[in-house]
Every structure is written in C-alpha cells, then in structure tokens.
mmCIF file of C-alpha atoms in Angstrom:
data_model
loop_
_atom_site.group_PDB
_atom_site.id
_atom_site.type_symbol
_atom_site.label_atom_id
_atom_site.label_comp_id
_atom_site.label_asym_id
_atom_site.label_seq_id
_atom_site.Cartn_x
_atom_site.Cartn_y
_atom_site.Cartn_z
ATOM 1 C CA UNK A 1 86.588 126.137 87.599
ATOM 2 C CA UNK A 2 86.357 129.762 88.732
ATOM 3 C CA UNK A 3 83.840 128.343 91.470
ATOM 4 C CA UNK A 4 86.266 125.972 92.490
ATOM 5 C CA UNK A 5 89.136 128.440 92.472
ATOM 6 C CA UNK A 6 87.245 130.962 94.583
ATOM 7 C CA UNK A 7 85.800 128.650 97.069
ATOM 8 C CA UNK A 8 89.087 126.920 97.567
ATOM 9 C CA UNK A 9 90.058 130.050 99.544
ATOM 10 C CA UNK A 10 87.499 129.665 101.911
ATOM 11 C CA UNK A 11 87.664 126.216 103.123
ATOM 12 C CA UNK A 12 91.067 125.489 104.839
ATOM 13 C CA UNK A 13 90.157 124.926 107.977
ATOM 14 C CA UNK A 14 88.785 121.493 107.261
ATOM 15 C CA UNK A 15 92.361 120.549 107.949
ATOM 16 C CA UNK A 16 91.980 122.014 111.086
ATOM 17 C CA UNK A 17 88.744 120.419 113.200
ATOM 18 C CA UNK A 18 90.665 119.064 115.862
ATOM 19 C CA UNK A 19 92.539 122.094 116.873
ATOM 20 C CA UNK A 20 89.820 123.330 119.261
ATOM 21 C CA UNK A 21 87.613 125.578 116.843
ATOM 22 C CA UNK A 22 84.128 126.636 118.104
ATOM 23 C CA UNK A 23 81.073 124.856 116.756
ATOM 24 C CA UNK A 24 80.241 127.724 114.616
ATOM 25 C CA UNK A 25 83.430 127.934 112.905
ATOM 26 C CA UNK A 26 83.386 124.188 112.167
ATOM 27 C CA UNK A 27 79.697 124.437 111.006
ATOM 28 C CA UNK A 28 80.893 126.840 108.535
ATOM 29 C CA UNK A 29 83.785 124.928 107.333
ATOM 30 C CA UNK A 30 81.743 121.996 107.067
ATOM 31 C CA UNK A 31 79.035 123.707 104.892
ATOM 32 C CA UNK A 32 81.690 125.617 102.646
ATOM 33 C CA UNK A 33 83.494 122.018 102.195
ATOM 34 C CA UNK A 34 80.208 120.330 101.142
ATOM 35 C CA UNK A 35 79.397 123.409 98.674
ATOM 36 C CA UNK A 36 82.676 123.338 96.805
ATOM 37 C CA UNK A 37 81.683 119.575 96.062
ATOM 38 C CA UNK A 38 78.882 121.159 93.923
ATOM 39 C CA UNK A 39 80.978 122.687 91.113
ATOM 40 C CA UNK A 40 83.379 119.886 91.302
ATOM 41 C CA UNK A 41 80.628 117.605 90.724
ATOM 42 C CA UNK A 42 79.744 119.608 87.652
ATOM 43 C CA UNK A 43 83.103 119.238 86.263
ATOM 44 C CA UNK A 44 83.261 115.393 86.572
ATOM 45 C CA UNK A 45 79.725 115.163 84.817
ATOM 46 C CA UNK A 46 80.560 117.636 82.134
ATOM 47 C CA UNK A 47 83.857 115.402 81.661
ATOM 48 C CA UNK A 48 81.491 112.321 81.477
ATOM 49 C CA UNK A 49 79.166 114.000 79.015
ATOM 50 C CA UNK A 50 82.053 114.663 76.773
ATOM 51 C CA UNK A 51 83.106 111.142 76.605
ATOM 52 C CA UNK A 52 79.381 109.889 76.228
ATOM 53 C CA UNK A 53 79.054 112.497 73.187
ATOM 54 C CA UNK A 54 82.389 111.406 71.607
ATOM 55 C CA UNK A 55 83.734 108.116 69.890
ATOM 56 C CA UNK A 56 86.241 106.792 72.197
ATOM 57 C CA UNK A 57 89.551 105.351 71.027
ATOM 58 C CA UNK A 58 90.952 103.518 73.762
ATOM 59 C CA UNK A 59 94.667 104.224 73.260
ATOM 60 C CA UNK A 60 97.146 104.833 75.974
ATOM 61 C CA UNK A 61 96.477 108.274 76.570
ATOM 62 C CA UNK A 62 92.791 107.963 76.632
ATOM 63 C CA UNK A 63 93.084 104.879 79.292
ATOM 64 C CA UNK A 64 94.978 107.416 81.650
ATOM 65 C CA UNK A 65 92.589 109.877 81.272
ATOM 66 C CA UNK A 66 89.590 107.604 82.157
ATOM 67 C CA UNK A 67 91.782 106.200 85.034
ATOM 68 C CA UNK A 68 92.360 109.848 86.143
ATOM 69 C CA UNK A 69 88.573 110.365 86.415
ATOM 70 C CA UNK A 70 87.922 106.978 88.527
ATOM 71 C CA UNK A 71 90.653 108.000 91.069
ATOM 72 C CA UNK A 72 89.701 111.591 91.202
ATOM 73 C CA UNK A 73 86.025 110.896 91.797
ATOM 74 C CA UNK A 74 86.660 108.411 94.732
ATOM 75 C CA UNK A 75 89.170 110.810 96.132
ATOM 76 C CA UNK A 76 86.479 113.587 95.942
ATOM 77 C CA UNK A 77 83.752 111.260 97.487
ATOM 78 C CA UNK A 78 86.067 110.331 100.283
ATOM 79 C CA UNK A 79 86.600 114.210 100.607
ATOM 80 C CA UNK A 80 82.753 114.621 101.434
ATOM 81 C CA UNK A 81 83.096 112.102 104.199
ATOM 82 C CA UNK A 82 86.002 114.126 105.859
ATOM 83 C CA UNK A 83 84.321 117.525 105.053
ATOM 84 C CA UNK A 84 82.014 116.472 107.982
ATOM 85 C CA UNK A 85 83.793 118.148 111.288
ATOM 86 C CA UNK A 86 82.015 115.488 113.543
ATOM 87 C CA UNK A 87 83.431 112.339 111.156
ATOM 88 C CA UNK A 88 86.517 114.173 110.957
ATOM 89 C CA UNK A 89 87.590 114.092 114.518
ATOM 90 C CA UNK A 90 87.430 110.367 114.518
ATOM 91 C CA UNK A 91 89.202 110.115 111.297
ATOM 92 C CA UNK A 92 91.703 112.774 111.563
ATOM 93 C CA UNK A 93 95.468 111.725 111.045
ATOM 94 C CA UNK A 94 94.288 108.114 110.277
ATOM 95 C CA UNK A 95 95.048 106.354 107.099
ATOM 96 C CA UNK A 96 91.593 107.398 105.769
ATOM 97 C CA UNK A 97 93.009 110.894 105.150
ATOM 98 C CA UNK A 98 95.968 109.455 103.436
ATOM 99 C CA UNK A 99 94.258 107.371 101.314
ATOM 100 C CA UNK A 100 91.965 110.385 100.364
ATOM 101 C CA UNK A 101 94.459 112.819 99.567
ATOM 102 C CA UNK A 102 96.564 110.330 97.571
ATOM 103 C CA UNK A 103 93.472 109.422 95.463
ATOM 104 C CA UNK A 104 93.264 113.138 94.805
ATOM 105 C CA UNK A 105 96.551 114.109 94.227
ATOM 106 C CA UNK A 106 99.164 111.641 93.811
ATOM 107 C CA UNK A 107 96.985 109.251 91.650
ATOM 108 C CA UNK A 108 94.840 111.946 90.023
ATOM 109 C CA UNK A 109 97.298 114.223 89.081
ATOM 110 C CA UNK A 110 99.963 111.304 88.073
ATOM 111 C CA UNK A 111 97.416 109.600 85.781
ATOM 112 C CA UNK A 112 96.891 113.159 84.089
ATOM 113 C CA UNK A 113 100.618 113.428 83.760
ATOM 114 C CA UNK A 114 100.957 110.145 82.188
ATOM 115 C CA UNK A 115 97.910 110.784 79.991
ATOM 116 C CA UNK A 116 99.808 114.017 78.507
ATOM 117 C CA UNK A 117 103.130 112.199 78.281
ATOM 118 C CA UNK A 118 101.889 109.427 75.929
ATOM 119 C CA UNK A 119 99.701 112.044 74.118
ATOM 120 C CA UNK A 120 102.438 114.297 73.149
ATOM 121 C CA UNK A 121 105.885 112.456 73.573
ATOM 122 C CA UNK A 122 105.655 111.014 69.859
ATOM 123 C CA UNK A 123 105.221 114.681 68.443
ATOM 124 C CA UNK A 124 107.973 115.962 70.859
ATOM 125 C CA UNK A 125 110.524 113.421 69.958
ATOM 126 C CA UNK A 126 109.537 112.277 66.528
ATOM 127 C CA UNK A 127 109.570 108.558 68.010
ATOM 128 C CA UNK A 128 106.373 106.512 68.223
ATOM 129 C CA UNK A 129 105.807 104.769 71.684
ATOM 130 C CA UNK A 130 104.948 101.037 71.873
ATOM 131 C CA UNK A 131 101.368 101.078 72.051
ATOM 132 C CA UNK A 132 100.949 97.666 73.821
ATOM 133 C CA UNK A 133 103.776 98.626 76.401
ATOM 134 C CA UNK A 134 101.839 101.614 77.120
ATOM 135 C CA UNK A 135 98.632 100.013 77.660
ATOM 136 C CA UNK A 136 100.399 97.104 80.208
ATOM 137 C CA UNK A 137 102.017 100.205 81.834
ATOM 138 C CA UNK A 138 98.545 101.581 82.480
ATOM 139 C CA UNK A 139 96.764 98.427 83.940
ATOM 140 C CA UNK A 140 100.098 97.419 85.891
ATOM 141 C CA UNK A 141 100.082 100.941 87.509
ATOM 142 C CA UNK A 142 96.341 101.207 87.781
ATOM 143 C CA UNK A 143 96.119 97.616 89.559
ATOM 144 C CA UNK A 144 99.441 98.876 91.735
ATOM 145 C CA UNK A 145 98.048 101.979 93.149
ATOM 146 C CA UNK A 146 94.506 100.722 93.931
ATOM 147 C CA UNK A 147 95.815 97.800 95.847
ATOM 148 C CA UNK A 148 98.113 100.354 97.613
ATOM 149 C CA UNK A 149 95.881 102.784 98.768
ATOM 150 C CA UNK A 150 92.260 101.439 98.687
ATOM 151 C CA UNK A 151 93.070 99.167 101.663
ATOM 152 C CA UNK A 152 94.035 102.110 103.506
ATOM 153 C CA UNK A 153 90.370 103.401 103.839
ATOM 154 C CA UNK A 154 89.568 100.399 105.840
ATOM 155 C CA UNK A 155 92.842 100.832 108.059
ATOM 156 C CA UNK A 156 91.598 104.540 108.852
ATOM 157 C CA UNK A 157 88.319 103.387 109.884
ATOM 158 C CA UNK A 158 89.334 100.821 112.080
ATOM 159 C CA UNK A 159 91.564 103.471 113.612
ATOM 160 C CA UNK A 160 95.097 102.994 112.499
ATOM 161 C CA UNK A 161 97.119 106.479 112.915
ATOM 162 C CA UNK A 162 99.198 107.724 110.376
ATOM 163 C CA UNK A 163 103.019 108.443 110.874
ATOM 164 C CA UNK A 164 103.852 105.562 113.143
ATOM 165 C CA UNK A 165 106.451 102.902 112.400
ATOM 166 C CA UNK A 166 104.759 100.065 113.803
ATOM 167 C CA UNK A 167 101.191 98.704 114.197
ATOM 168 C CA UNK A 168 99.196 96.129 116.040
ATOM 169 C CA UNK A 169 98.808 92.879 114.653
ATOM 170 C CA UNK A 170 95.227 93.728 114.081
ATOM 171 C CA UNK A 171 96.059 96.135 111.079
ATOM 172 C CA UNK A 172 98.598 93.308 109.612
ATOM 173 C CA UNK A 173 96.371 92.180 106.951
ATOM 174 C CA UNK A 174 95.386 95.264 104.994
ATOM 175 C CA UNK A 175 98.926 96.615 105.330
ATOM 176 C CA UNK A 176 100.603 93.638 103.820
ATOM 177 C CA UNK A 177 98.092 93.965 101.095
ATOM 178 C CA UNK A 178 98.863 97.578 100.628
ATOM 179 C CA UNK A 179 102.660 96.819 100.721
ATOM 180 C CA UNK A 180 102.190 94.416 97.683
ATOM 181 C CA UNK A 181 100.347 97.454 95.877
ATOM 182 C CA UNK A 182 103.364 99.430 96.632
ATOM 183 C CA UNK A 183 105.754 96.905 95.132
ATOM 184 C CA UNK A 184 103.717 96.540 91.909
ATOM 185 C CA UNK A 185 103.514 100.454 91.795
ATOM 186 C CA UNK A 186 107.222 100.511 91.819
ATOM 187 C CA UNK A 187 107.461 97.798 89.304
ATOM 188 C CA UNK A 188 105.215 99.951 87.145
ATOM 189 C CA UNK A 189 107.487 102.902 87.435
ATOM 190 C CA UNK A 190 110.687 101.145 86.484
ATOM 191 C CA UNK A 191 108.478 99.445 83.449
ATOM 192 C CA UNK A 192 107.675 103.398 82.442
ATOM 193 C CA UNK A 193 111.536 104.041 82.042
ATOM 194 C CA UNK A 194 111.840 100.926 80.018
ATOM 195 C CA UNK A 195 109.088 102.090 77.643
ATOM 196 C CA UNK A 196 110.816 105.459 77.388
ATOM 197 C CA UNK A 197 113.859 103.775 76.463
ATOM 198 C CA UNK A 198 112.095 101.441 73.855
ATOM 199 C CA UNK A 199 110.652 104.695 72.486
ATOM 200 C CA UNK A 200 113.743 106.586 72.041
ATOM 201 C CA UNK A 201 116.065 103.891 70.980
ATOM 202 C CA UNK A 202 113.749 101.627 68.901
ATOM 203 C CA UNK A 203 110.560 103.586 68.378
ATOM 204 C CA UNK A 204 109.569 104.149 64.724
ATOM 205 C CA UNK A 205 109.506 107.499 63.035
ATOM 206 C CA UNK A 206 106.080 109.247 63.814
ATOM 207 C CA UNK A 207 103.888 110.759 61.674
ATOM 208 C CA UNK A 208 102.787 114.260 61.646
ATOM 209 C CA UNK A 209 99.655 113.036 62.998
ATOM 210 C CA UNK A 210 99.683 109.852 65.179
ATOM 211 C CA UNK A 211 96.198 110.103 66.056
ATOM 212 C CA UNK A 212 94.786 109.393 62.906
ATOM 213 C CA UNK A 213 92.081 106.505 62.651
ATOM 214 C CA UNK A 214 91.954 103.700 59.911
ATOM 215 C CA UNK A 215 89.663 105.759 57.937
ATOM 216 C CA UNK A 216 91.695 108.918 57.938
ATOM 217 C CA UNK A 217 89.998 110.710 60.366
ATOM 218 C CA UNK A 218 92.032 113.145 62.741
ATOM 219 C CA UNK A 219 91.376 112.844 66.471
ATOM 220 C CA UNK A 220 93.494 115.250 67.217
ATOM 221 C CA UNK A 221 93.031 118.474 65.065
ATOM 222 C CA UNK A 222 95.246 121.158 66.968
ATOM 223 C CA UNK A 223 97.771 123.130 65.149
ATOM 224 C CA UNK A 224 100.657 121.222 66.415
ATOM 225 C CA UNK A 225 99.532 118.149 64.336
ATOM 226 C CA UNK A 226 100.018 119.791 61.119
ATOM 227 C CA UNK A 227 103.780 120.037 61.631
ATOM 228 C CA UNK A 228 106.551 117.556 61.449
ATOM 229 C CA UNK A 229 107.553 115.121 64.332
ATOM 230 C CA UNK A 230 109.326 116.519 66.016
ATOM 231 C CA UNK A 231 108.512 120.368 64.939
ATOM 232 C CA UNK A 232 111.535 122.488 63.703
ATOM 233 C CA UNK A 233 112.464 125.688 65.656
ATOM 234 C CA UNK A 234 110.830 128.559 64.591
ATOM 235 C CA UNK A 235 108.347 126.779 62.622
ATOM 236 C CA UNK A 236 105.761 129.533 61.831
ATOM 237 C CA UNK A 237 108.364 132.737 61.974
ATOM 238 C CA UNK A 238 106.562 135.705 62.878
ATOM 239 C CA UNK A 239 103.036 135.160 61.745
ATOM 240 C CA UNK A 240 101.165 131.968 62.818
ATOM 241 C CA UNK A 241 98.696 130.456 60.100
ATOM 242 C CA UNK A 242 94.882 131.143 59.852
ATOM 243 C CA UNK A 243 93.028 127.894 60.614
ATOM 244 C CA UNK A 244 89.830 127.611 58.690
ATOM 245 C CA UNK A 245 87.116 124.730 58.824
ATOM 246 C CA UNK A 246 86.532 122.768 55.841
ATOM 247 C CA UNK A 247 83.385 123.271 54.154
ATOM 248 C CA UNK A 248 81.100 120.212 54.173
ATOM 249 C CA UNK A 249 80.291 118.910 50.904
ATOM 250 C CA UNK A 250 76.416 117.929 50.705
#
C-alpha cells in the first residue's frame, strides 16, 4: 500500500498522453504506470491468498467482497492496456476509458461499501438484515453493472467517443445491451432501499455477534462483537478492556 501511495504521485500524466508530450516523457509515464501494477498485483494476490487460507462463508458481505475483487482486477488489467502511450492515443476519450475507470472506481469502490454495509448494519441498528434478500441484491447488482460496462470495452475498441449524445447505428447493439444493464442496476439500487426498509421495520433483533457459525465459531472476533447490538453510548467509559487469547486445551 505504501508503494502504491508513493508511485501514485508519479504517474499523473498517463491521463495526458494526447496533449503533445514528448517521446521521453511519454516513455517515463508509461513505465511508471506499468510499475505501479506490480504492488497492486501483490495486493490482489495477498487478498486471494488470504481467502485461500480461510474457510469461506458465502454470506452477503463476502459475496460483495469477492465481487469487488473480480471487478477491481478487471479494471486494473484494462488500466495496464491504457498505460501504454501508443495504445492510449487511439483509446483516449473513448468508451474503453469509461469502462476502465468505472470498473476500478464506481464498481470496485461501491461493492466494497456494500460489503461493509451488510457486515456492520446489524451491529449498528440492532436489526438483522434478510440474508436471502441481500444475496439477491448482490447477484442482481453484479449482473447489472457488468452488463452495463463490459460492452463499453468493445465500443471503445471500435472507436466510439465518450461525451457524445448520439452515435452511428454501427454502435447500436452494444449500446442497447449497456442500456439494459443500466436499467437492471437501477432496479437493484431501488431493491437495496427496500432491503434497508425491511431491515429497520421487520428485521429480527440482532445477536451480539451475528457472525457465528452453527458450531459456535466466531467468524468476527473484533471488540465490537462482544457488545450488545446496537452498542450503548460510552460503553467502556475511560478504559478499554484488554483482550487476551483463549488458551488452547490439548
């Protein structure tokens, strides 16, 4: 993360390949942008190794976390394509760029936010969200956003520019598919507010730690999960409790 933070200050001109940069400057920013893919790849493989070493419980927060990994990785791979100055001259200001930054930012970040929401909403409100509705929201949203933005890669490769109201009939097919995906995404967004309503109005009282398996193993072991749901104000007073590991009986 530190390497990504430092290198992030050194790659800004990969947005500016078409403004008349000289060859040496374009060569540097191409190299720097490709180099930042190395710590980013390490970060992604670290996440995957963490998943591989654990026992996955495919609840709604985990599904959104896995969805984030898929979308963020796709966005990162298309970013490597756009890092090349020669390729970017052809793809700059096309729908390929739109698809790229939506996969990284709009979809990657939003899926992470939804994962956090479903993970903590029961603790914050004291009301348990409906799990089957949450999973339906994930699959509906995942299908909608991919149907919206994945076809835009093909539109960009075909030369369709962004920020234009109209387009030639040659681009009609992928645009129609993308439009249907946006409708589906909108429906899933309304569905999310319906889930929030169900949670607050009809959700059963949440246990102190809702992330407990049938054999009584706590998946979430942070300090907040030993408190009532929702936690009271000034729960610990002036002194935090000391957490010690439970000794294993041999």
